[in-house]
Amino acid sequence: MNRKCEFRFRYRGCIPAIFITLAFTLSFLSCLDCFFVRVDVGFAPDNSYFEKTTFGLGLWTFENPLVSGKCINPAFVTNVGGITIDDELYASFFSNGDPGWGIARLLAALGLLTGFALTIFQWMSICLHVKTNIQLIVTVVLTIIIVSLEGSKIGLFFETEPCTAADFWERIDADEVSTHHKADTCHMDRGAQMSTASLTIYSIVIVYTLLCSFYPAREHQSVDTFDYDDVSLPSYLGSLGKSINSKFSKTSSKASSKFSAAKSQFSGASAKSNTSSARGNS
């Protein structure tokens, strides 16, 4: 008998909960990191606080111009609003004069809020035993939203003015002639790599939940439906056989006891009849 080979997936709530928690943590750290992208200007810009050709920028923080490798959060530093003398890229929380940068920040914030809500939902579902169908639907929908936000955040930040504007960086030559240039390159650094890892983990969760939705592991069905798979059928037949044997044993026992009672009653009646006959003869 030919059997069709197929894979089935049983949904385990702890698996997506762990993965989603890890993905949310990476996304959160990527937003705080001042090395989301590494800008390579190609020269030491004269209009910047940085006196080197390459440095790190983040969504809300940037590399310390004086101490390499350390981050500066403008919210805790006075008189620092940008990375050049003329810009205010870090002067406010969302809007900073660069539309792409502002949208990237907004998407990052929405992604964090959605990721936090999904993380709480996953662990609460395990504790409260929420139905699997509800877990699957909520997980797939919210995770797809988060992946869209996370991917858009990465793409938009590489289109910000420090990376793409043709007149953002100033250079003054030996003759005191000022010219403005575009940065040579902007490439992924630690923050963008964490964000990409977060996006990848969220995508794995989507694939897992979809597989559990479309190819669920077969469960033992009720007796009324008579829909049994190869795994549950033998166990069902075995339990059915035991049930029949048990019922048959109980029935046999009851019949035997009834027969014994009837036999004893018949024997008693027979003895009484014989005694009566004997007395009549005498």
Short mmCIF file of C-alpha atoms in Angstrom, two decimals:
data_model
loop_
_atom_site.label_atom_id
_atom_site.label_comp_id
_atom_site.label_asym_id
_atom_site.label_seq_id
_atom_site.Cartn_x
_atom_site.Cartn_y
_atom_site.Cartn_z
CA MET A 1 0.00 0.00 0.00
CA ASN A 2 1.53 3.31 -1.09
CA ARG A 3 1.64 6.06 1.45
CA LYS A 4 1.98 9.74 0.71
CA CYS A 5 4.95 11.25 2.52
CA GLU A 6 4.03 14.54 4.17
CA PHE A 7 5.26 16.73 7.02
CA ARG A 8 3.09 17.88 9.88
CA PHE A 9 3.89 20.65 12.36
CA ARG A 10 2.63 20.86 15.91
CA TYR A 11 2.40 24.41 17.26
CA ARG A 12 4.42 24.93 20.42
CA GLY A 13 3.77 28.35 21.93
CA CYS A 14 7.15 28.53 23.68
CA ILE A 15 9.06 28.35 20.37
CA PRO A 16 7.72 31.58 18.79
CA ALA A 17 7.72 33.25 22.23
CA ILE A 18 11.48 32.70 22.61
CA PHE A 19 12.23 33.75 19.03
CA ILE A 20 10.04 36.85 19.22
CA THR A 21 11.62 37.91 22.52
CA LEU A 22 15.09 37.58 20.97
CA ALA A 23 14.05 39.49 17.83
CA PHE A 24 12.49 42.31 19.86
CA THR A 25 15.63 42.63 21.98
CA LEU A 26 17.85 42.91 18.89
CA SER A 27 15.54 45.49 17.33
CA PHE A 28 15.56 47.54 20.52
CA LEU A 29 19.36 47.47 20.76
CA SER A 30 19.71 48.43 17.10
CA CYS A 31 17.68 51.60 17.73
CA LEU A 32 19.97 52.63 20.59
CA ASP A 33 23.22 51.85 18.81
CA CYS A 34 25.24 54.74 17.38
CA PHE A 35 26.77 52.44 14.77
CA PHE A 36 23.66 51.69 12.73
CA VAL A 37 25.52 52.82 9.60
CA ARG A 38 29.15 53.72 9.09
CA VAL A 39 29.60 56.82 6.97
CA ASP A 40 32.75 57.01 4.86
CA VAL A 41 33.04 60.62 3.69
CA GLY A 42 36.36 60.11 1.93
CA PHE A 43 37.97 63.06 3.68
CA ALA A 44 37.86 64.80 7.05
CA PRO A 45 34.92 67.24 6.61
CA ASP A 46 35.61 70.81 7.68
CA ASN A 47 32.01 71.55 8.62
CA SER A 48 31.71 68.59 11.02
CA TYR A 49 32.63 67.87 14.60
CA PHE A 50 34.35 64.75 13.32
CA GLU A 51 37.99 65.08 12.39
CA LYS A 52 38.18 61.74 10.66
CA THR A 53 36.91 60.25 7.42
CA THR A 54 34.64 57.50 8.82
CA PHE A 55 32.28 57.49 11.79
CA GLY A 56 29.12 55.87 13.04
CA LEU A 57 25.56 57.21 12.99
CA GLY A 58 22.42 55.83 14.60
CA LEU A 59 18.73 56.63 14.61
CA TRP A 60 18.90 58.60 17.85
CA THR A 61 22.59 58.49 18.77
CA PHE A 62 25.93 59.04 17.04
CA GLU A 63 29.57 58.24 17.67
CA ASN A 64 31.47 60.51 20.02
CA PRO A 65 33.69 62.73 17.81
CA LEU A 66 36.35 62.88 20.52
CA VAL A 67 36.31 59.27 21.77
CA SER A 68 36.08 56.63 19.06
CA GLY A 69 33.75 53.74 19.73
CA LYS A 70 31.60 55.55 22.30
CA CYS A 71 28.08 56.77 21.71
CA ILE A 72 26.54 60.15 22.37
CA ASN A 73 22.87 60.53 23.15
CA PRO A 74 21.99 64.16 22.30
CA ALA A 75 19.12 64.05 24.82
CA PHE A 76 21.71 64.03 27.61
CA VAL A 77 24.24 66.39 26.03
CA THR A 78 23.75 70.15 25.78
CA ASN A 79 24.65 72.26 22.72
CA VAL A 80 24.78 69.21 20.45
CA GLY A 81 22.05 69.16 17.84
CA GLY A 82 23.72 67.61 14.83
CA ILE A 83 26.86 66.18 13.31
CA THR A 84 27.78 69.31 11.37
CA ILE A 85 27.77 73.00 12.22
CA ASP A 86 24.60 73.72 10.22
CA ASP A 87 22.31 70.71 10.72
CA GLU A 88 19.91 69.77 13.53
CA LEU A 89 19.56 66.08 12.80
CA TYR A 90 19.63 65.16 16.50
CA ALA A 91 17.85 68.22 17.87
CA SER A 92 14.44 66.53 18.25
CA PHE A 93 13.06 63.05 18.78
CA PHE A 94 11.31 62.54 15.43
CA SER A 95 11.32 65.49 13.04
CA ASN A 96 14.81 66.76 12.20
CA GLY A 97 14.56 68.36 8.76
CA ASP A 98 15.34 65.11 6.95
CA PRO A 99 12.02 63.47 5.94
CA GLY A 100 13.56 60.05 5.37
CA TRP A 101 15.27 60.08 8.75
CA GLY A 102 12.09 61.18 10.53
CA ILE A 103 10.03 58.42 8.89
CA ALA A 104 12.70 55.84 9.74
CA ARG A 105 12.49 56.90 13.39
CA LEU A 106 8.70 56.70 13.34
CA LEU A 107 8.76 53.23 11.80
CA ALA A 108 11.36 52.10 14.33
CA ALA A 109 9.18 53.31 17.21
CA LEU A 110 6.09 51.60 15.79
CA GLY A 111 8.05 48.40 15.25
CA LEU A 112 9.25 48.43 18.86
CA LEU A 113 5.74 49.03 20.22
CA THR A 114 4.28 46.25 18.06
CA GLY A 115 7.14 43.90 18.96
CA PHE A 116 6.68 44.59 22.66
CA ALA A 117 2.92 43.94 22.40
CA LEU A 118 3.54 40.69 20.52
CA THR A 119 6.11 39.54 23.07
CA ILE A 120 3.69 40.13 25.94
CA PHE A 121 0.90 38.37 24.01
CA GLN A 122 3.07 35.29 23.38
CA TRP A 123 3.99 34.75 27.02
CA MET A 124 0.48 35.56 28.25
CA SER A 125 -0.95 33.05 25.77
CA ILE A 126 1.22 30.34 27.27
CA CYS A 127 0.19 31.21 30.83
CA LEU A 128 -3.53 31.63 30.04
CA HIS A 129 -3.76 28.70 27.56
CA VAL A 130 -5.15 30.80 24.71
CA LYS A 131 -6.58 28.76 21.82
CA THR A 132 -4.00 27.79 19.20
CA ASN A 133 -6.00 29.28 16.32
CA ILE A 134 -6.05 32.68 18.00
CA GLN A 135 -2.31 32.50 18.72
CA LEU A 136 -1.55 31.65 15.10
CA ILE A 137 -3.65 34.47 13.64
CA VAL A 138 -2.35 37.17 16.01
CA THR A 139 1.27 36.01 15.65
CA VAL A 140 1.22 35.95 11.84
CA VAL A 141 -0.51 39.32 11.43
CA LEU A 142 1.62 41.22 13.95
CA THR A 143 4.87 39.61 12.82
CA ILE A 144 4.23 40.54 9.19
CA ILE A 145 3.61 44.13 10.29
CA ILE A 146 6.85 44.17 12.30
CA VAL A 147 8.89 42.74 9.42
CA SER A 148 7.53 45.45 7.11
CA LEU A 149 8.39 48.18 9.63
CA GLU A 150 11.84 46.77 10.35
CA GLY A 151 12.78 46.39 6.71
CA SER A 152 11.53 49.88 5.83
CA LYS A 153 13.50 51.35 8.73
CA ILE A 154 16.74 49.87 7.40
CA GLY A 155 16.12 50.96 3.83
CA LEU A 156 15.13 54.53 4.69
CA PHE A 157 18.08 55.17 6.96
CA PHE A 158 20.49 54.48 4.12
CA GLU A 159 18.75 57.22 2.14
CA THR A 160 19.32 59.97 4.72
CA GLU A 161 21.17 63.20 3.94
CA PRO A 162 24.57 62.24 5.41
CA CYS A 163 24.65 59.32 2.97
CA THR A 164 22.97 60.72 -0.15
CA ALA A 165 22.96 64.54 -0.11
CA ALA A 166 25.36 65.95 -2.70
CA ASP A 167 26.20 69.09 -0.69
CA PHE A 168 26.19 67.82 2.90
CA TRP A 169 29.94 67.60 3.59
CA GLU A 170 32.17 70.62 3.18
CA ARG A 171 35.80 70.62 2.16
CA ILE A 172 38.11 73.65 2.27
CA ASP A 173 41.28 73.33 0.23
CA ALA A 174 44.62 75.05 0.71
CA ASP A 175 43.42 78.11 -1.17
CA GLU A 176 40.49 78.51 1.25
CA VAL A 177 38.06 77.46 -1.47
CA SER A 178 34.99 75.74 -0.04
CA THR A 179 33.32 72.89 -1.90
CA HIS A 180 30.56 70.52 -0.85
CA HIS A 181 30.54 66.80 -1.53
CA LYS A 182 28.54 63.64 -1.09
CA ALA A 183 29.81 60.87 1.18
CA ASP A 184 31.67 58.11 -0.62
CA THR A 185 29.72 55.24 0.95
CA CYS A 186 27.40 54.32 3.79
CA HIS A 187 27.53 50.67 4.76
CA MET A 188 25.92 48.49 7.37
CA ASP A 189 27.41 48.47 10.81
CA ARG A 190 26.56 46.86 14.13
CA GLY A 191 23.09 48.40 14.53
CA ALA A 192 21.93 47.55 11.01
CA GLN A 193 23.27 44.03 11.42
CA MET A 194 21.26 43.56 14.63
CA SER A 195 18.19 44.95 12.89
CA THR A 196 18.71 42.53 9.99
CA ALA A 197 19.10 39.63 12.43
CA SER A 198 15.87 40.71 14.13
CA LEU A 199 14.09 40.83 10.77
CA THR A 200 15.38 37.34 9.92
CA ILE A 201 14.16 35.86 13.21
CA TYR A 202 10.75 37.45 12.78
CA SER A 203 10.59 35.95 9.28
CA ILE A 204 11.39 32.50 10.70
CA VAL A 205 8.47 32.92 13.11
CA ILE A 206 6.18 33.75 10.19
CA VAL A 207 7.25 30.62 8.30
CA TYR A 208 6.81 28.45 11.40
CA THR A 209 3.32 29.74 12.20
CA LEU A 210 2.18 29.43 8.58
CA LEU A 211 3.41 25.82 8.43
CA CYS A 212 1.55 25.07 11.66
CA SER A 213 -1.56 26.68 10.16
CA PHE A 214 -1.56 24.90 6.79
CA TYR A 215 0.05 21.61 7.85
CA PRO A 216 -1.06 21.05 11.45
CA ALA A 217 -0.22 17.86 13.30
CA ARG A 218 -3.18 15.50 13.32
CA GLU A 219 -5.02 15.19 16.59
CA HIS A 220 -7.18 12.34 17.89
CA GLN A 221 -10.67 12.92 16.52
CA SER A 222 -13.98 12.30 18.25
CA VAL A 223 -15.78 8.98 17.82
CA ASP A 224 -18.64 10.66 15.94
CA THR A 225 -16.48 11.80 13.02
CA PHE A 226 -14.58 8.51 12.55
CA ASP A 227 -11.70 10.49 11.06
CA TYR A 228 -8.50 8.89 12.28
CA ASP A 229 -4.95 9.02 11.02
CA ASP A 230 -2.39 6.23 10.94
CA VAL A 231 -1.13 7.15 14.40
CA SER A 232 -4.40 7.51 16.25
CA LEU A 233 -6.26 4.60 14.57
CA PRO A 234 -4.34 1.76 16.25
CA SER A 235 -4.62 3.39 19.64
CA TYR A 236 -8.32 3.98 19.04
CA LEU A 237 -8.91 0.37 18.00
CA GLY A 238 -6.91 -0.83 20.98
CA SER A 239 -8.93 1.29 23.39
CA LEU A 240 -12.14 0.20 21.65
CA GLY A 241 -11.15 -3.44 22.04
CA LYS A 242 -10.39 -2.97 25.71
CA SER A 243 -13.71 -1.22 26.17
CA ILE A 244 -15.58 -4.06 24.44
CA ASN A 245 -13.74 -6.69 26.45
CA SER A 246 -14.47 -4.83 29.65
CA LYS A 247 -18.15 -4.49 28.82
CA PHE A 248 -18.30 -8.17 27.76
CA SER A 249 -16.65 -9.24 31.02
CA LYS A 250 -19.12 -7.18 33.05
CA THR A 251 -22.05 -8.60 31.08
CA SER A 252 -20.77 -12.17 31.47
CA SER A 253 -20.25 -11.67 35.16
CA LYS A 254 -23.77 -10.30 35.61
CA ALA A 255 -25.26 -13.17 33.56
CA SER A 256 -23.29 -15.73 35.53
CA SER A 257 -24.42 -14.29 38.85
CA LYS A 258 -28.02 -14.20 37.66
CA PHE A 259 -27.76 -17.82 36.46
CA SER A 260 -26.28 -18.91 39.81
CA ALA A 261 -29.08 -17.15 41.69
CA ALA A 262 -31.72 -18.76 39.48
CA LYS A 263 -30.08 -22.16 39.88
CA SER A 264 -30.03 -21.85 43.65
CA GLN A 265 -33.66 -20.77 43.65
CA PHE A 266 -34.57 -23.72 41.41
CA SER A 267 -32.67 -26.13 43.66
CA GLY A 268 -34.47 -24.76 46.72
CA ALA A 269 -37.86 -25.09 45.08
CA SER A 270 -37.05 -28.63 44.00
CA ALA A 271 -36.03 -29.61 47.52
CA LYS A 272 -39.24 -28.21 48.96
CA SER A 273 -41.27 -30.12 46.38
CA ASN A 274 -39.54 -33.39 47.24
CA THR A 275 -40.15 -32.84 50.95
CA SER A 276 -43.83 -32.18 50.36
CA SER A 277 -44.14 -35.36 48.24
CA ALA A 278 -42.48 -37.43 50.96
CA ARG A 279 -44.85 -36.18 53.61
CA GLY A 280 -47.85 -36.95 51.39
CA ASN A 281 -46.72 -40.52 50.86
CA SER A 282 -46.24 -41.03 54.55
#
